[in-house]
Amino acid sequence: MSCSGEVVEKEPELIQIRPSIVKQLKKAKYGVADHSTVGLCHWTKKSFRGEGTCYKHKFYGISTHSCMEFSPAGMYCENRCVYCWRPMEFYDSMEMQPQNVAEPEEIMTKLMAERKKLIMGHYGDPNQDKKKLDESLLPNHYAISLSGEPTMYPKLPELIKYLKSLEATKSIFLVTNGQEPDMIRKLEDENALPTQLYLSTNAADYQSFLKINRPRYDDSWERWNRTLKMLSTLG
């Protein structure tokens, strides 16, 4: 309540990755901003050294060193896959409410700054290609994956549309576990589909799906199949 007696509404607090987890992520060379994460993948680092490029360059002509891999839902996921290299205790709750998440532009501004810090550390190595390092500071491809499940971020359509609006953007890839089919449909309805959409497929039947993915949703198999059936009709 203000001095005049008026009720002042408190601003909703943004979701934050727990400090103990942030510390471990930064130690593993991740950048963290609120509930989002960014990193430099193995192939990006190899490209800096002139030691090869990833499949995106070979098949689609995308500059590996100019790819920004990130997730707007860094530690949020509906599955607890047996092969996941991230410790299960890293993952937080199953919900990301719209009023508690950062806006797309805010996410990208913060993650760009975190990514720049990761890149700057490579300038001191004489084996790095300085031209590629310079070019990498302004990404032209975005891989929305890295960690967590990006389709849990409720403002994903706005995020993808924001990325498309950036002058340097050439392509956007999105990787999903298929547990949020309504979000995939929303991307189509709002003209916010990525350049390419990848559906993680790691089981051939219901029983193996449960055993491998260890899903949190009771209807996880149905959700995944809804997403699969949707793929041929998108766009």
CSV table of C-alpha atoms in Angstrom, one decimal, residues 100-235:
chain,number,residue,atom,x,y,z
A,100,ASN,CA,6.7,-15.0,-14.5
A,101,VAL,CA,8.9,-15.3,-17.6
A,102,ALA,CA,11.2,-12.7,-19.3
A,103,GLU,CA,10.1,-11.1,-22.5
A,104,PRO,CA,11.8,-12.4,-25.7
A,105,GLU,CA,13.9,-9.3,-26.4
A,106,GLU,CA,15.1,-9.2,-22.8
A,107,ILE,CA,16.1,-12.8,-23.0
A,108,MET,CA,18.1,-12.3,-26.2
A,109,THR,CA,19.8,-9.2,-24.9
A,110,LYS,CA,21.0,-10.9,-21.8
A,111,LEU,CA,22.0,-14.1,-23.5
A,112,MET,CA,23.8,-12.3,-26.3
A,113,ALA,CA,25.9,-10.6,-23.6
A,114,GLU,CA,26.5,-13.9,-21.9
A,115,ARG,CA,27.5,-15.5,-25.2
A,116,LYS,CA,29.9,-12.7,-25.9
A,117,LYS,CA,31.7,-13.4,-22.6
A,118,LEU,CA,32.1,-17.0,-23.7
A,119,ILE,CA,33.5,-16.0,-27.1
A,120,MET,CA,35.9,-13.4,-25.7
A,121,GLY,CA,37.8,-16.1,-23.8
A,122,HIS,CA,38.9,-17.6,-27.2
A,123,TYR,CA,40.7,-14.4,-28.4
A,124,GLY,CA,43.7,-15.2,-26.3
A,125,ASP,CA,44.4,-18.5,-28.1
A,126,PRO,CA,46.6,-18.0,-31.2
A,127,ASN,CA,45.1,-21.1,-32.8
A,128,GLN,CA,41.7,-19.4,-33.1
A,129,ASP,CA,40.5,-17.8,-36.3
A,130,LYS,CA,40.0,-14.2,-35.3
A,131,LYS,CA,37.8,-13.4,-38.3
A,132,LYS,CA,35.4,-16.2,-37.3
A,133,LEU,CA,35.5,-15.0,-33.7
A,134,ASP,CA,34.6,-11.5,-34.9
A,135,GLU,CA,31.8,-12.8,-37.1
A,136,SER,CA,30.4,-15.0,-34.3
A,137,LEU,CA,29.6,-12.0,-32.2
A,138,LEU,CA,26.6,-11.4,-34.4
A,139,PRO,CA,24.8,-14.7,-34.9
A,140,ASN,CA,22.9,-15.4,-38.1
A,141,HIS,CA,21.5,-18.8,-37.1
A,142,TYR,CA,19.7,-19.8,-33.9
A,143,ALA,CA,19.4,-23.3,-32.5
A,144,ILE,CA,16.7,-23.3,-29.8
A,145,SER,CA,17.7,-26.4,-27.9
A,146,LEU,CA,20.7,-26.8,-25.6
A,147,SER,CA,19.0,-27.7,-22.3
A,148,GLY,CA,15.5,-28.1,-21.0
A,149,GLU,CA,12.4,-28.1,-23.3
A,150,PRO,CA,12.0,-24.8,-25.1
A,151,THR,CA,8.3,-25.3,-25.9
A,152,MET,CA,7.6,-24.9,-22.2
A,153,TYR,CA,8.4,-21.2,-22.6
A,154,PRO,CA,4.9,-19.7,-23.0
A,155,LYS,CA,6.1,-16.8,-25.2
A,156,LEU,CA,7.9,-19.0,-27.7
A,157,PRO,CA,5.9,-17.6,-30.7
A,158,GLU,CA,6.9,-14.1,-29.8
A,159,LEU,CA,10.5,-15.2,-29.3
A,160,ILE,CA,10.8,-16.8,-32.8
A,161,LYS,CA,9.1,-13.8,-34.4
A,162,TYR,CA,11.5,-11.5,-32.7
A,163,LEU,CA,14.5,-13.5,-34.0
A,164,LYS,CA,13.0,-13.4,-37.5
A,165,SER,CA,12.8,-9.6,-37.2
A,166,LEU,CA,16.6,-9.3,-36.7
A,167,GLU,CA,18.4,-8.2,-39.8
A,168,ALA,CA,21.2,-10.8,-39.6
A,169,THR,CA,18.9,-13.8,-39.0
A,170,LYS,CA,19.1,-16.4,-41.8
A,171,SER,CA,17.6,-19.5,-40.1
A,172,ILE,CA,16.1,-20.8,-36.8
A,173,PHE,CA,16.0,-24.4,-35.8
A,174,LEU,CA,13.8,-25.7,-32.9
A,175,VAL,CA,14.3,-29.0,-31.1
A,176,THR,CA,11.4,-30.4,-29.1
A,177,ASN,CA,10.6,-33.6,-27.2
A,178,GLY,CA,7.0,-33.4,-28.4
A,179,GLN,CA,5.4,-33.0,-25.0
A,180,GLU,CA,3.7,-29.6,-25.8
A,181,PRO,CA,1.7,-30.2,-29.1
A,182,ASP,CA,-0.5,-27.2,-28.3
A,183,MET,CA,2.5,-24.9,-28.4
A,184,ILE,CA,3.5,-26.4,-31.8
A,185,ARG,CA,0.1,-25.6,-33.1
A,186,LYS,CA,0.3,-22.2,-31.6
A,187,LEU,CA,3.5,-21.5,-33.5
A,188,GLU,CA,1.7,-22.3,-36.7
A,189,ASP,CA,-1.4,-20.3,-35.9
A,190,GLU,CA,0.7,-17.2,-35.1
A,191,ASN,CA,3.0,-17.6,-38.1
A,192,ALA,CA,5.9,-18.3,-35.9
A,193,LEU,CA,7.2,-21.6,-37.1
A,194,PRO,CA,11.0,-22.0,-37.2
A,195,THR,CA,12.9,-22.7,-40.4
A,196,GLN,CA,13.2,-26.3,-39.2
A,197,LEU,CA,11.5,-28.2,-36.5
A,198,TYR,CA,13.1,-31.4,-35.0
A,199,LEU,CA,11.2,-33.9,-32.9
A,200,SER,CA,13.3,-36.1,-30.6
A,201,THR,CA,12.5,-39.7,-31.4
A,202,ASN,CA,14.1,-42.2,-29.1
A,203,ALA,CA,11.6,-45.1,-28.7
A,204,ALA,CA,9.6,-47.4,-31.0
A,205,ASP,CA,6.7,-48.2,-28.7
A,206,TYR,CA,4.9,-47.2,-25.6
A,207,GLN,CA,6.8,-49.3,-23.1
A,208,SER,CA,10.2,-48.3,-24.3
A,209,PHE,CA,9.1,-44.7,-24.5
A,210,LEU,CA,8.2,-44.8,-20.8
A,211,LYS,CA,11.4,-46.6,-19.9
A,212,ILE,CA,13.7,-44.2,-21.9
A,213,ASN,CA,12.1,-40.9,-21.4
A,214,ARG,CA,10.7,-41.3,-17.8
A,215,PRO,CA,8.0,-38.7,-18.6
A,216,ARG,CA,6.3,-36.6,-15.9
A,217,TYR,CA,3.0,-36.3,-17.9
A,218,ASP,CA,0.6,-39.2,-17.6
A,219,ASP,CA,-0.4,-38.8,-21.3
A,220,SER,CA,3.1,-38.3,-22.5
A,221,TRP,CA,2.9,-41.0,-25.2
A,222,GLU,CA,-0.3,-39.4,-26.6
A,223,ARG,CA,1.3,-36.0,-26.5
A,224,TRP,CA,4.3,-37.2,-28.5
A,225,ASN,CA,2.1,-38.9,-31.1
A,226,ARG,CA,0.0,-35.8,-31.5
A,227,THR,CA,3.1,-33.8,-32.3
A,228,LEU,CA,4.3,-36.4,-34.7
A,229,LYS,CA,1.1,-36.5,-36.6
A,230,MET,CA,1.1,-32.7,-36.7
A,231,LEU,CA,4.5,-32.5,-38.5
A,232,SER,CA,3.2,-33.4,-42.0
A,233,THR,CA,0.6,-30.7,-41.9
A,234,LEU,CA,2.6,-27.7,-40.5
A,235,GLY,CA,3.3,-24.7,-42.7
